[in-house]
Amino acid sequence: MVKDPVCGMMVKEDEAIAKSEYKGKAYYFCSNHCKMEFDKNPEKYVRDEMGHGHHEHRNHGCC
């Protein structure tokens, strides 16, 4: 399982609703909404994954 980089939900790679690739790495999402947010600004979420930057956890209905 991997963590959806937008909302933090754990997702099974083979059951993910959506997937994006960024800088050669695959990212999996619980919803198309999370994928769209990631695709708008992937660097925002990649930085968070590495322990840098900050994003708000919003209740956007995906989880």
PDB file of N, CA, C and O in Angstrom:
ATOM      1  N   MET A   1       0.836  -1.184   0.000  1.00  0.00           N
ATOM      2  CA  MET A   1       0.000   0.000   0.000  1.00  0.00           C
ATOM      3  C   MET A   1       0.883   1.251   0.000  1.00  0.00           C
ATOM      4  O   MET A   1       1.986   1.231   0.528  1.00  0.00           O
ATOM      5  N   VAL A   2       0.345   2.278  -0.594  1.00  0.00           N
ATOM      6  CA  VAL A   2       1.035   3.564  -0.657  1.00  0.00           C
ATOM      7  C   VAL A   2       0.091   4.660  -0.179  1.00  0.00           C
ATOM      8  O   VAL A   2      -1.118   4.477  -0.146  1.00  0.00           O
ATOM      9  N   LYS A   3       0.661   5.802   0.159  1.00  0.00           N
ATOM     10  CA  LYS A   3      -0.142   6.921   0.647  1.00  0.00           C
ATOM     11  C   LYS A   3      -0.480   7.864  -0.506  1.00  0.00           C
ATOM     12  O   LYS A   3       0.399   8.266  -1.258  1.00  0.00           O
ATOM     13  N   ASP A   4      -1.748   8.201  -0.630  1.00  0.00           N
ATOM     14  CA  ASP A   4      -2.179   9.232  -1.569  1.00  0.00           C
ATOM     15  C   ASP A   4      -1.474  10.518  -1.119  1.00  0.00           C
ATOM     16  O   ASP A   4      -1.644  10.953   0.010  1.00  0.00           O
ATOM     17  N   PRO A   5      -0.651  11.121  -1.991  1.00  0.00           N
ATOM     18  CA  PRO A   5       0.118  12.294  -1.560  1.00  0.00           C
ATOM     19  C   PRO A   5      -0.723  13.539  -1.281  1.00  0.00           C
ATOM     20  O   PRO A   5      -0.242  14.472  -0.654  1.00  0.00           O
ATOM     21  N   VAL A   6      -1.959  13.551  -1.719  1.00  0.00           N
ATOM     22  CA  VAL A   6      -2.809  14.726  -1.522  1.00  0.00           C
ATOM     23  C   VAL A   6      -3.549  14.645  -0.193  1.00  0.00           C
ATOM     24  O   VAL A   6      -3.462  15.547   0.638  1.00  0.00           O
ATOM     25  N   CYS A   7      -4.263  13.562   0.049  1.00  0.00           N
ATOM     26  CA  CYS A   7      -5.097  13.480   1.259  1.00  0.00           C
ATOM     27  C   CYS A   7      -4.509  12.596   2.344  1.00  0.00           C
ATOM     28  O   CYS A   7      -4.970  12.622   3.474  1.00  0.00           O
ATOM     29  N   GLY A   8      -3.514  11.774   1.997  1.00  0.00           N
ATOM     30  CA  GLY A   8      -2.879  10.924   2.992  1.00  0.00           C
ATOM     31  C   GLY A   8      -3.516   9.555   3.170  1.00  0.00           C
ATOM     32  O   GLY A   8      -3.048   8.751   3.962  1.00  0.00           O
ATOM     33  N   MET A   9      -4.583   9.283   2.436  1.00  0.00           N
ATOM     34  CA  MET A   9      -5.254   7.986   2.546  1.00  0.00           C
ATOM     35  C   MET A   9      -4.357   6.874   1.995  1.00  0.00           C
ATOM     36  O   MET A   9      -3.661   7.067   1.001  1.00  0.00           O
ATOM     37  N   MET A  10      -4.372   5.720   2.637  1.00  0.00           N
ATOM     38  CA  MET A  10      -3.611   4.575   2.139  1.00  0.00           C
ATOM     39  C   MET A  10      -4.382   3.927   0.981  1.00  0.00           C
ATOM     40  O   MET A  10      -5.586   3.712   1.081  1.00  0.00           O
ATOM     41  N   VAL A  11      -3.648   3.629  -0.100  1.00  0.00           N
ATOM     42  CA  VAL A  11      -4.254   3.123  -1.336  1.00  0.00           C
ATOM     43  C   VAL A  11      -3.463   1.915  -1.812  1.00  0.00           C
ATOM     44  O   VAL A  11      -2.226   1.941  -1.812  1.00  0.00           O
ATOM     45  N   LYS A  12      -4.159   0.860  -2.212  1.00  0.00           N
ATOM     46  CA  LYS A  12      -3.494  -0.283  -2.841  1.00  0.00           C
ATOM     47  C   LYS A  12      -3.219   0.090  -4.290  1.00  0.00           C
ATOM     48  O   LYS A  12      -4.122   0.540  -5.000  1.00  0.00           O
ATOM     49  N   GLU A  13      -1.974  -0.112  -4.725  1.00  0.00           N
ATOM     50  CA  GLU A  13      -1.599   0.296  -6.071  1.00  0.00           C
ATOM     51  C   GLU A  13      -2.521  -0.303  -7.135  1.00  0.00           C
ATOM     52  O   GLU A  13      -2.927   0.384  -8.065  1.00  0.00           O
ATOM     53  N   ASP A  14      -2.867  -1.568  -6.977  1.00  0.00           N
ATOM     54  CA  ASP A  14      -3.687  -2.249  -7.990  1.00  0.00           C
ATOM     55  C   ASP A  14      -5.172  -1.910  -7.893  1.00  0.00           C
ATOM     56  O   ASP A  14      -5.954  -2.311  -8.749  1.00  0.00           O
ATOM     57  N   GLU A  15      -5.573  -1.164  -6.867  1.00  0.00           N
ATOM     58  CA  GLU A  15      -6.969  -0.770  -6.713  1.00  0.00           C
ATOM     59  C   GLU A  15      -7.154   0.747  -6.734  1.00  0.00           C
ATOM     60  O   GLU A  15      -8.255   1.244  -6.502  1.00  0.00           O
ATOM     61  N   ALA A  16      -6.089   1.488  -6.994  1.00  0.00           N
ATOM     62  CA  ALA A  16      -6.156   2.951  -6.991  1.00  0.00           C
ATOM     63  C   ALA A  16      -7.117   3.442  -8.063  1.00  0.00           C
ATOM     64  O   ALA A  16      -7.179   2.884  -9.159  1.00  0.00           O
ATOM     65  N   ILE A  17      -7.854   4.480  -7.755  1.00  0.00           N
ATOM     66  CA  ILE A  17      -8.787   5.093  -8.702  1.00  0.00           C
ATOM     67  C   ILE A  17      -8.029   5.782  -9.828  1.00  0.00           C
ATOM     68  O   ILE A  17      -8.450   5.779 -10.977  1.00  0.00           O
ATOM     69  N   ALA A  18      -6.880   6.382  -9.494  1.00  0.00           N
ATOM     70  CA  ALA A  18      -6.123   7.143 -10.490  1.00  0.00           C
ATOM     71  C   ALA A  18      -4.629   7.044 -10.184  1.00  0.00           C
ATOM     72  O   ALA A  18      -4.219   6.705  -9.075  1.00  0.00           O
ATOM     73  N   LYS A  19      -3.824   7.368 -11.193  1.00  0.00           N
ATOM     74  CA  LYS A  19      -2.370   7.296 -11.082  1.00  0.00           C
ATOM     75  C   LYS A  19      -1.760   8.410 -11.931  1.00  0.00           C
ATOM     76  O   LYS A  19      -2.254   8.715 -13.015  1.00  0.00           O
ATOM     77  N   SER A  20      -0.689   9.000 -11.429  1.00  0.00           N
ATOM     78  CA  SER A  20       0.095   9.975 -12.192  1.00  0.00           C
ATOM     79  C   SER A  20       1.556   9.601 -12.055  1.00  0.00           C
ATOM     80  O   SER A  20       1.957   8.961 -11.081  1.00  0.00           O
ATOM     81  N   GLU A  21       2.347  10.030 -13.019  1.00  0.00           N
ATOM     82  CA  GLU A  21       3.789   9.877 -12.915  1.00  0.00           C
ATOM     83  C   GLU A  21       4.409  11.258 -12.908  1.00  0.00           C
ATOM     84  O   GLU A  21       3.985  12.144 -13.646  1.00  0.00           O
ATOM     85  N   TYR A  22       5.404  11.419 -12.054  1.00  0.00           N
ATOM     86  CA  TYR A  22       6.107  12.687 -11.953  1.00  0.00           C
ATOM     87  C   TYR A  22       7.569  12.406 -11.668  1.00  0.00           C
ATOM     88  O   TYR A  22       7.885  11.677 -10.720  1.00  0.00           O
ATOM     89  N   LYS A  23       8.435  12.914 -12.511  1.00  0.00           N
ATOM     90  CA  LYS A  23       9.880  12.717 -12.383  1.00  0.00           C
ATOM     91  C   LYS A  23      10.233  11.243 -12.239  1.00  0.00           C
ATOM     92  O   LYS A  23      11.045  10.859 -11.401  1.00  0.00           O
ATOM     93  N   GLY A  24       9.558  10.399 -13.042  1.00  0.00           N
ATOM     94  CA  GLY A  24       9.862   8.975 -13.072  1.00  0.00           C
ATOM     95  C   GLY A  24       9.278   8.142 -11.948  1.00  0.00           C
ATOM     96  O   GLY A  24       9.533   6.947 -11.861  1.00  0.00           O
ATOM     97  N   LYS A  25       8.487   8.743 -11.086  1.00  0.00           N
ATOM     98  CA  LYS A  25       7.886   8.011  -9.972  1.00  0.00           C
ATOM     99  C   LYS A  25       6.372   7.984 -10.128  1.00  0.00           C
ATOM    100  O   LYS A  25       5.768   8.976 -10.520  1.00  0.00           O
ATOM    101  N   ALA A  26       5.775   6.842  -9.815  1.00  0.00           N
ATOM    102  CA  ALA A  26       4.320   6.706  -9.888  1.00  0.00           C
ATOM    103  C   ALA A  26       3.694   7.128  -8.565  1.00  0.00           C
ATOM    104  O   ALA A  26       4.206   6.821  -7.486  1.00  0.00           O
ATOM    105  N   TYR A  27       2.584   7.857  -8.667  1.00  0.00           N
ATOM    106  CA  TYR A  27       1.801   8.283  -7.505  1.00  0.00           C
ATOM    107  C   TYR A  27       0.379   7.785  -7.697  1.00  0.00           C
ATOM    108  O   TYR A  27      -0.175   7.895  -8.784  1.00  0.00           O
ATOM    109  N   TYR A  28      -0.203   7.242  -6.636  1.00  0.00           N
ATOM    110  CA  TYR A  28      -1.528   6.632  -6.695  1.00  0.00           C
ATOM    111  C   TYR A  28      -2.497   7.438  -5.847  1.00  0.00           C
ATOM    112  O   TYR A  28      -2.125   7.973  -4.802  1.00  0.00           O
ATOM    113  N   PHE A  29      -3.764   7.470  -6.298  1.00  0.00           N
ATOM    114  CA  PHE A  29      -4.755   8.330  -5.665  1.00  0.00           C
ATOM    115  C   PHE A  29      -6.039   7.589  -5.347  1.00  0.00           C
ATOM    116  O   PHE A  29      -6.453   6.690  -6.065  1.00  0.00           O
ATOM    117  N   CYS A  30      -6.711   8.055  -4.290  1.00  0.00           N
ATOM    118  CA  CYS A  30      -7.982   7.467  -3.871  1.00  0.00           C
ATOM    119  C   CYS A  30      -9.140   7.985  -4.713  1.00  0.00           C
ATOM    120  O   CYS A  30     -10.210   7.387  -4.722  1.00  0.00           O
ATOM    121  N   SER A  31      -8.916   9.102  -5.419  1.00  0.00           N
ATOM    122  CA  SER A  31     -10.001   9.701  -6.206  1.00  0.00           C
ATOM    123  C   SER A  31      -9.418  10.513  -7.356  1.00  0.00           C
ATOM    124  O   SER A  31      -8.244  10.901  -7.337  1.00  0.00           O
ATOM    125  N   ASN A  32     -10.254  10.789  -8.340  1.00  0.00           N
ATOM    126  CA  ASN A  32      -9.836  11.652  -9.439  1.00  0.00           C
ATOM    127  C   ASN A  32      -9.592  13.077  -8.944  1.00  0.00           C
ATOM    128  O   ASN A  32      -8.747  13.784  -9.487  1.00  0.00           O
ATOM    129  N   HIS A  33     -10.321  13.477  -7.919  1.00  0.00           N
ATOM    130  CA  HIS A  33     -10.115  14.817  -7.351  1.00  0.00           C
ATOM    131  C   HIS A  33      -8.680  14.956  -6.836  1.00  0.00           C
ATOM    132  O   HIS A  33      -8.013  15.964  -7.111  1.00  0.00           O
ATOM    133  N   CYS A  34      -8.206  13.974  -6.083  1.00  0.00           N
ATOM    134  CA  CYS A  34      -6.843  14.034  -5.561  1.00  0.00           C
ATOM    135  C   CYS A  34      -5.825  14.048  -6.709  1.00  0.00           C
ATOM    136  O   CYS A  34      -4.847  14.783  -6.661  1.00  0.00           O
ATOM    137  N   LYS A  35      -6.060  13.251  -7.736  1.00  0.00           N
ATOM    138  CA  LYS A  35      -5.170  13.240  -8.897  1.00  0.00           C
ATOM    139  C   LYS A  35      -5.128  14.615  -9.551  1.00  0.00           C
ATOM    140  O   LYS A  35      -4.056  15.123  -9.884  1.00  0.00           O
ATOM    141  N   MET A  36      -6.276  15.240  -9.729  1.00  0.00           N
ATOM    142  CA  MET A  36      -6.325  16.556 -10.373  1.00  0.00           C
ATOM    143  C   MET A  36      -5.579  17.598  -9.534  1.00  0.00           C
ATOM    144  O   MET A  36      -4.854  18.437 -10.076  1.00  0.00           O
ATOM    145  N   GLU A  37      -5.735  17.532  -8.206  1.00  0.00           N
ATOM    146  CA  GLU A  37      -5.016  18.464  -7.328  1.00  0.00           C
ATOM    147  C   GLU A  37      -3.508  18.250  -7.458  1.00  0.00           C
ATOM    148  O   GLU A  37      -2.741  19.211  -7.526  1.00  0.00           O
ATOM    149  N   PHE A  38      -3.080  17.012  -7.472  1.00  0.00           N
ATOM    150  CA  PHE A  38      -1.661  16.693  -7.625  1.00  0.00           C
ATOM    151  C   PHE A  38      -1.140  17.191  -8.969  1.00  0.00           C
ATOM    152  O   PHE A  38      -0.078  17.822  -9.036  1.00  0.00           O
ATOM    153  N   ASP A  39      -1.877  16.917 -10.033  1.00  0.00           N
ATOM    154  CA  ASP A  39      -1.440  17.291 -11.378  1.00  0.00           C
ATOM    155  C   ASP A  39      -1.316  18.803 -11.565  1.00  0.00           C
ATOM    156  O   ASP A  39      -0.526  19.267 -12.372  1.00  0.00           O
ATOM    157  N   LYS A  40      -2.100  19.579 -10.809  1.00  0.00           N
ATOM    158  CA  LYS A  40      -2.006  21.047 -10.887  1.00  0.00           C
ATOM    159  C   LYS A  40      -0.655  21.554 -10.393  1.00  0.00           C
ATOM    160  O   LYS A  40      -0.127  22.532 -10.905  1.00  0.00           O
ATOM    161  N   ASN A  41      -0.119  20.902  -9.369  1.00  0.00           N
ATOM    162  CA  ASN A  41       1.121  21.363  -8.747  1.00  0.00           C
ATOM    163  C   ASN A  41       1.813  20.197  -8.037  1.00  0.00           C
ATOM    164  O   ASN A  41       1.836  20.128  -6.807  1.00  0.00           O
ATOM    165  N   PRO A  42       2.368  19.250  -8.785  1.00  0.00           N
ATOM    166  CA  PRO A  42       2.960  18.068  -8.151  1.00  0.00           C
ATOM    167  C   PRO A  42       4.092  18.390  -7.189  1.00  0.00           C
ATOM    168  O   PRO A  42       4.247  17.715  -6.171  1.00  0.00           O
ATOM    169  N   GLU A  43       4.849  19.426  -7.474  1.00  0.00           N
ATOM    170  CA  GLU A  43       5.990  19.774  -6.611  1.00  0.00           C
ATOM    171  C   GLU A  43       5.542  20.076  -5.181  1.00  0.00           C
ATOM    172  O   GLU A  43       6.249  19.781  -4.219  1.00  0.00           O
ATOM    173  N   LYS A  44       4.362  20.635  -5.037  1.00  0.00           N
ATOM    174  CA  LYS A  44       3.806  20.924  -3.711  1.00  0.00           C
ATOM    175  C   LYS A  44       3.695  19.645  -2.879  1.00  0.00           C
ATOM    176  O   LYS A  44       4.034  19.630  -1.698  1.00  0.00           O
ATOM    177  N   TYR A  45       3.245  18.572  -3.491  1.00  0.00           N
ATOM    178  CA  TYR A  45       3.023  17.318  -2.769  1.00  0.00           C
ATOM    179  C   TYR A  45       4.280  16.477  -2.679  1.00  0.00           C
ATOM    180  O   TYR A  45       4.480  15.769  -1.698  1.00  0.00           O
ATOM    181  N   VAL A  46       5.156  16.579  -3.655  1.00  0.00           N
ATOM    182  CA  VAL A  46       6.427  15.863  -3.598  1.00  0.00           C
ATOM    183  C   VAL A  46       7.285  16.433  -2.474  1.00  0.00           C
ATOM    184  O   VAL A  46       7.905  15.693  -1.720  1.00  0.00           O
ATOM    185  N   ARG A  47       7.299  17.751  -2.321  1.00  0.00           N
ATOM    186  CA  ARG A  47       8.044  18.382  -1.224  1.00  0.00           C
ATOM    187  C   ARG A  47       7.506  17.906   0.113  1.00  0.00           C
ATOM    188  O   ARG A  47       8.258  17.624   1.026  1.00  0.00           O
ATOM    189  N   ASP A  48       6.172  17.825   0.234  1.00  0.00           N
ATOM    190  CA  ASP A  48       5.566  17.364   1.489  1.00  0.00           C
ATOM    191  C   ASP A  48       5.990  15.936   1.799  1.00  0.00           C
ATOM    192  O   ASP A  48       6.271  15.594   2.937  1.00  0.00           O
ATOM    193  N   GLU A  49       6.061  15.112   0.780  1.00  0.00           N
ATOM    194  CA  GLU A  49       6.439  13.714   0.947  1.00  0.00           C
ATOM    195  C   GLU A  49       7.850  13.603   1.514  1.00  0.00           C
ATOM    196  O   GLU A  49       8.163  12.702   2.268  1.00  0.00           O
ATOM    197  N   MET A  50       8.727  14.545   1.153  1.00  0.00           N
ATOM    198  CA  MET A  50      10.106  14.533   1.615  1.00  0.00           C
ATOM    199  C   MET A  50      10.267  15.281   2.935  1.00  0.00           C
ATOM    200  O   MET A  50      11.365  15.474   3.420  1.00  0.00           O
ATOM    201  N   GLY A  51       9.150  15.747   3.504  1.00  0.00           N
ATOM    202  CA  GLY A  51       9.206  16.425   4.791  1.00  0.00           C
ATOM    203  C   GLY A  51       9.447  17.916   4.674  1.00  0.00           C
ATOM    204  O   GLY A  51       9.809  18.563   5.642  1.00  0.00           O
ATOM    205  N   HIS A  52       9.254  18.475   3.496  1.00  0.00           N
ATOM    206  CA  HIS A  52       9.414  19.907   3.282  1.00  0.00           C
ATOM    207  C   HIS A  52       8.085  20.492   2.833  1.00  0.00           C
ATOM    208  O   HIS A  52       7.235  19.793   2.329  1.00  0.00           O
ATOM    209  N   GLY A  53       7.953  21.786   2.973  1.00  0.00           N
ATOM    210  CA  GLY A  53       6.728  22.440   2.507  1.00  0.00           C
ATOM    211  C   GLY A  53       5.554  22.085   3.405  1.00  0.00           C
ATOM    212  O   GLY A  53       5.691  21.411   4.421  1.00  0.00           O
ATOM    213  N   HIS A  54       4.379  22.543   3.006  1.00  0.00           N
ATOM    214  CA  HIS A  54       3.175  22.275   3.792  1.00  0.00           C
ATOM    215  C   HIS A  54       1.965  22.412   2.893  1.00  0.00           C
ATOM    216  O   HIS A  54       1.917  23.275   2.038  1.00  0.00           O
ATOM    217  N   HIS A  55       1.011  21.529   3.067  1.00  0.00           N
ATOM    218  CA  HIS A  55      -0.281  21.695   2.396  1.00  0.00           C
ATOM    219  C   HIS A  55      -1.374  21.428   3.406  1.00  0.00           C
ATOM    220  O   HIS A  55      -1.168  20.752   4.397  1.00  0.00           O
ATOM    221  N   GLU A  56      -2.516  21.993   3.150  1.00  0.00           N
ATOM    222  CA  GLU A  56      -3.648  21.846   4.054  1.00  0.00           C
ATOM    223  C   GLU A  56      -4.419  20.584   3.731  1.00  0.00           C
ATOM    224  O   GLU A  56      -4.620  20.257   2.580  1.00  0.00           O
ATOM    225  N   HIS A  57      -4.827  19.880   4.756  1.00  0.00           N
ATOM    226  CA  HIS A  57      -5.713  18.735   4.567  1.00  0.00           C
ATOM    227  C   HIS A  57      -7.130  19.264   4.587  1.00  0.00           C
ATOM    228  O   HIS A  57      -7.628  19.730   5.601  1.00  0.00           O
ATOM    229  N   ARG A  58      -7.758  19.216   3.452  1.00  0.00           N
ATOM    230  CA  ARG A  58      -9.116  19.736   3.336  1.00  0.00           C
ATOM    231  C   ARG A  58     -10.084  18.586   3.143  1.00  0.00           C
ATOM    232  O   ARG A  58      -9.756  17.602   2.512  1.00  0.00           O
ATOM    233  N   ASN A  59     -11.251  18.738   3.658  1.00  0.00           N
ATOM    234  CA  ASN A  59     -12.274  17.735   3.436  1.00  0.00           C
ATOM    235  C   ASN A  59     -12.912  18.020   2.080  1.00  0.00           C
ATOM    236  O   ASN A  59     -13.755  18.873   1.945  1.00  0.00           O
ATOM    237  N   HIS A  60     -12.456  17.295   1.067  1.00  0.00           N
ATOM    238  CA  HIS A  60     -12.953  17.525  -0.276  1.00  0.00           C
ATOM    239  C   HIS A  60     -13.832  16.382  -0.762  1.00  0.00           C
ATOM    240  O   HIS A  60     -14.113  16.269  -1.924  1.00  0.00           O
ATOM    241  N   GLY A  61     -14.226  15.519   0.163  1.00  0.00           N
ATOM    242  CA  GLY A  61     -15.193  14.489  -0.170  1.00  0.00           C
ATOM    243  C   GLY A  61     -14.632  13.190  -0.717  1.00  0.00           C
ATOM    244  O   GLY A  61     -15.377  12.270  -0.973  1.00  0.00           O
ATOM    245  N   CYS A  62     -13.322  13.102  -0.876  1.00  0.00           N
ATOM    246  CA  CYS A  62     -12.791  11.858  -1.453  1.00  0.00           C
ATOM    247  C   CYS A  62     -12.595  10.802  -0.387  1.00  0.00           C
ATOM    248  O   CYS A  62     -12.551   9.628  -0.701  1.00  0.00           O
ATOM    249  N   CYS A  63     -12.395  11.210   0.864  1.00  0.00           N
ATOM    250  CA  CYS A  63     -12.131  10.205   1.904  1.00  0.00           C
ATOM    251  C   CYS A  63     -12.555  10.693   3.270  1.00  0.00           C
ATOM    252  O   CYS A  63     -12.901  11.776   3.470  1.00  0.00           O
TER     253      CYS A  63
END
